[in-house]
XYZ file of C-alpha atoms in Angstrom:
251
model
C -19.606 2.873 -13.321
C -19.557 3.523 -9.991
C -17.091 5.505 -8.572
C -14.566 4.150 -6.558
C -13.909 6.375 -3.056
C -10.174 6.944 -2.136
C -9.609 5.657 1.779
C -6.469 6.998 1.729
C -5.764 9.936 4.725
C -4.866 13.490 3.478
C -3.038 14.714 4.646
C -3.155 18.361 2.970
C -6.392 19.121 5.637
C -5.765 20.817 8.392
C -6.326 20.323 12.831
C -9.183 22.044 13.713
C -8.678 25.240 14.980
C -11.282 24.876 18.015
C -12.327 22.049 20.395
C -14.698 21.365 22.743
C -13.904 19.987 25.638
C -16.651 17.860 27.544
C -15.874 18.943 30.949
C -19.447 19.424 32.821
C -20.389 16.439 34.073
C -20.425 14.935 37.846
C -18.331 12.389 37.735
C -20.458 9.442 40.031
C -18.342 6.253 39.107
C -14.945 8.299 40.432
C -16.362 8.463 44.168
C -14.479 10.071 46.010
C -12.619 11.996 44.166
C -14.799 13.864 43.063
C -16.757 15.115 46.046
C -14.105 17.696 46.234
C -13.366 18.310 42.862
C -14.348 17.844 39.310
C -13.606 14.316 37.246
C -11.189 16.858 34.981
C -9.049 18.032 37.672
C -8.138 13.913 39.747
C -4.850 13.379 38.479
C -3.368 10.132 36.672
C 0.621 10.286 36.846
C 0.795 13.648 38.712
C -1.200 15.732 36.037
C -5.503 16.316 35.926
C -6.981 14.608 33.364
C -7.930 17.959 31.634
C -4.318 18.852 31.943
C -3.495 15.099 29.530
C -6.020 17.027 26.654
C -5.012 19.968 26.795
C -1.184 18.718 26.579
C -2.410 16.549 22.894
C -4.772 19.183 21.559
C -1.284 21.889 21.553
C 0.897 19.541 20.411
C -2.033 18.212 17.638
C -1.913 23.183 17.049
C -5.229 23.626 17.756
C -5.751 27.465 19.171
C -8.872 27.463 20.756
C -10.937 25.125 23.479
C -14.409 25.827 24.370
C -14.799 24.457 27.932
C -18.383 23.715 29.400
C -18.578 23.762 33.326
C -21.354 22.990 35.958
C -20.266 21.038 39.139
C -17.974 23.212 40.528
C -17.990 25.793 38.283
C -16.343 27.777 40.633
C -13.441 25.072 40.514
C -13.331 23.932 37.152
C -12.919 27.726 36.181
C -10.233 28.697 38.522
C -7.656 26.334 37.065
C -8.735 27.043 33.647
C -8.540 30.962 34.325
C -4.627 30.137 36.636
C -2.994 26.908 35.305
C -4.577 25.969 31.342
C -1.437 27.715 28.828
C -0.613 28.613 25.183
C -4.298 27.591 23.904
C -7.480 30.618 24.131
C -10.040 29.163 26.386
C -13.589 29.843 26.137
C -16.087 28.598 28.514
C -20.355 27.434 28.142
C -21.425 27.880 31.325
C -23.718 25.407 32.279
C -24.623 26.718 35.446
C -27.843 26.844 36.087
C -28.671 22.738 34.057
C -26.698 19.849 33.347
C -27.429 20.212 29.450
C -25.232 15.845 28.911
C -23.172 15.850 25.978
C -25.485 16.425 23.889
C -27.041 19.142 25.096
C -23.546 20.572 25.906
C -22.508 20.816 22.204
C -25.805 23.243 21.569
C -25.639 25.382 23.643
C -21.614 25.244 23.298
C -22.440 26.115 19.049
C -22.109 29.725 19.505
C -18.332 29.381 20.908
C -17.719 26.573 18.404
C -18.391 28.828 14.542
C -19.403 27.658 10.849
C -16.008 25.179 10.456
C -15.488 21.288 11.795
C -14.381 21.472 15.328
C -13.353 18.586 17.771
C -14.946 17.464 20.264
C -12.913 15.824 23.201
C -14.009 14.403 26.611
C -11.993 16.569 29.757
C -11.044 12.477 30.868
C -9.836 11.468 28.309
C -6.232 9.516 28.605
C -4.503 7.985 25.217
C -1.361 7.541 23.740
C -0.173 8.366 20.114
C 1.248 5.467 18.281
C 2.729 5.929 15.284
C 1.448 8.884 14.276
C -0.451 11.723 16.306
C -4.609 11.495 16.545
C -5.755 13.865 16.204
C -3.826 15.234 13.116
C -4.417 10.947 11.829
C -8.519 12.297 12.816
C -7.991 15.879 10.239
C -6.120 14.228 8.023
C -9.210 11.161 7.635
C -11.533 13.867 8.063
C -13.623 13.922 4.258
C -16.687 16.335 4.634
C -18.170 15.953 1.227
C -18.770 11.960 3.072
C -18.583 13.038 6.751
C -20.701 15.348 9.172
C -18.918 12.910 12.400
C -15.499 11.404 12.820
C -15.182 8.952 15.735
C -11.985 7.385 16.853
C -12.311 4.142 18.007
C -10.320 1.525 19.616
C -10.766 -2.431 19.094
C -12.329 -3.658 22.592
C -9.830 -6.546 23.192
C -7.368 -3.009 23.226
C -10.051 -0.891 25.631
C -7.391 -0.451 29.105
C -9.803 -0.842 31.850
C -13.250 -0.421 29.505
C -15.343 -2.403 31.902
C -19.041 -2.190 28.522
C -19.501 -4.400 25.802
C -18.630 -1.819 22.508
C -20.176 0.370 21.196
C -19.664 0.700 17.331
C -19.955 -1.863 14.033
C -18.050 -0.557 11.003
C -17.466 -1.878 7.539
C -14.680 -2.571 5.845
C -13.983 1.163 4.748
C -14.099 2.717 8.439
C -17.862 4.058 7.981
C -20.572 3.187 11.510
C -22.969 0.321 10.445
C -24.422 0.346 13.810
C -24.647 0.716 16.728
C -24.014 -2.772 19.168
C -27.148 -4.680 20.081
C -28.283 -5.553 23.638
C -26.884 -8.709 24.588
C -24.464 -8.847 22.137
C -21.004 -7.268 21.528
C -19.910 -4.760 20.266
C -16.411 -4.440 18.275
C -14.907 -0.943 18.535
C -15.191 1.368 21.603
C -15.748 5.223 21.307
C -12.440 6.806 22.794
C -14.532 10.494 23.541
C -12.229 11.798 21.038
C -14.089 12.863 17.632
C -14.172 15.821 15.328
C -18.037 17.502 13.960
C -19.394 19.502 10.819
C -21.150 22.214 12.997
C -24.414 20.702 10.324
C -24.700 18.331 12.599
C -25.911 20.510 15.802
C -29.326 21.639 14.347
C -33.437 20.556 14.936
C -32.059 19.647 18.995
C -34.774 19.043 21.770
C -34.649 22.056 24.516
C -32.509 21.028 27.880
C -30.298 17.687 27.963
C -29.985 15.519 25.566
C -27.080 12.980 24.548
C -24.843 12.999 22.041
C -26.841 10.172 20.462
C -29.348 12.023 19.002
C -26.664 13.890 16.815
C -24.722 10.614 16.226
C -27.651 8.940 15.380
C -28.560 11.620 12.610
C -25.112 10.573 10.953
C -25.428 6.669 10.415
C -29.110 6.716 9.049
C -26.958 8.945 6.518
C -24.217 6.900 5.803
C -22.022 9.861 7.329
C -20.511 8.745 10.656
C -16.956 7.289 10.539
C -14.648 6.016 12.689
C -11.002 5.585 12.623
C -9.210 3.351 14.225
C -6.713 4.539 16.795
C -3.196 3.295 16.618
C -2.465 4.181 20.239
C -2.844 3.477 23.683
C -6.419 4.288 25.119
C -7.108 4.613 29.048
C -11.276 3.648 30.339
C -10.591 6.065 32.925
C -14.134 6.450 34.443
C -13.321 5.000 38.532
C -10.585 5.268 40.956
C -9.269 2.107 40.257
C -8.847 2.332 36.471
C -6.264 5.185 37.640
C -4.211 2.955 39.380
C -4.053 0.017 36.338
C -3.792 3.691 34.010
C -0.431 4.631 36.284
C 1.243 1.115 35.833
C 0.588 0.614 31.578
C 2.027 4.518 32.110
C 5.147 3.566 34.217
C 6.192 1.019 31.847
C 6.443 2.735 29.344
């Protein structure tokens, strides 16, 4: 008889103590606001995007963050040094070459340690629903079945998102495929995930996308998704800032 796997969250699982905060991108879609500052320092509701992320990390109990830098790296490092409190910061320096998401993870791996870690895009903005989203991810994480657990939002609830979705999930939450060209996918990746360092192996030199690691996990049946129960904002352009602030002002 086949064994039925429990899908219930495990509240005994602790939140990862280390997070990778992706902050090295060029922010081209956010121009002209990014002409003189990195995209993570663009303000929404009176606060830089990356500070919103650190608020969520601290609230969930994360103790250490590794932040990669490239574009206007000195400005980014100064902000981290003078403005970010209550969480230990380590910098993964990509000044010499922008390594994209996968290459950035590979370079930062020695700073991340051997345990599963959070990975959060620094231009992320989300509001928790009934439970803390990071704690919900940690409670669902199962190292026996997972190498990647991505926080997802249904395409219909992806505020300001101009794309057509990213992933398909089965009824249990396992990622079973990517969006096909010319079609929609029902779930959008929010930019928040838990990854096993065991997945960050056998990678090419130089820049490459996290898609390399995700596809390996999907092919092995070890990539999963968790649906976010709160609000999520795709703050990818100046127009999206106003949309996000209007919703936030409505409470």
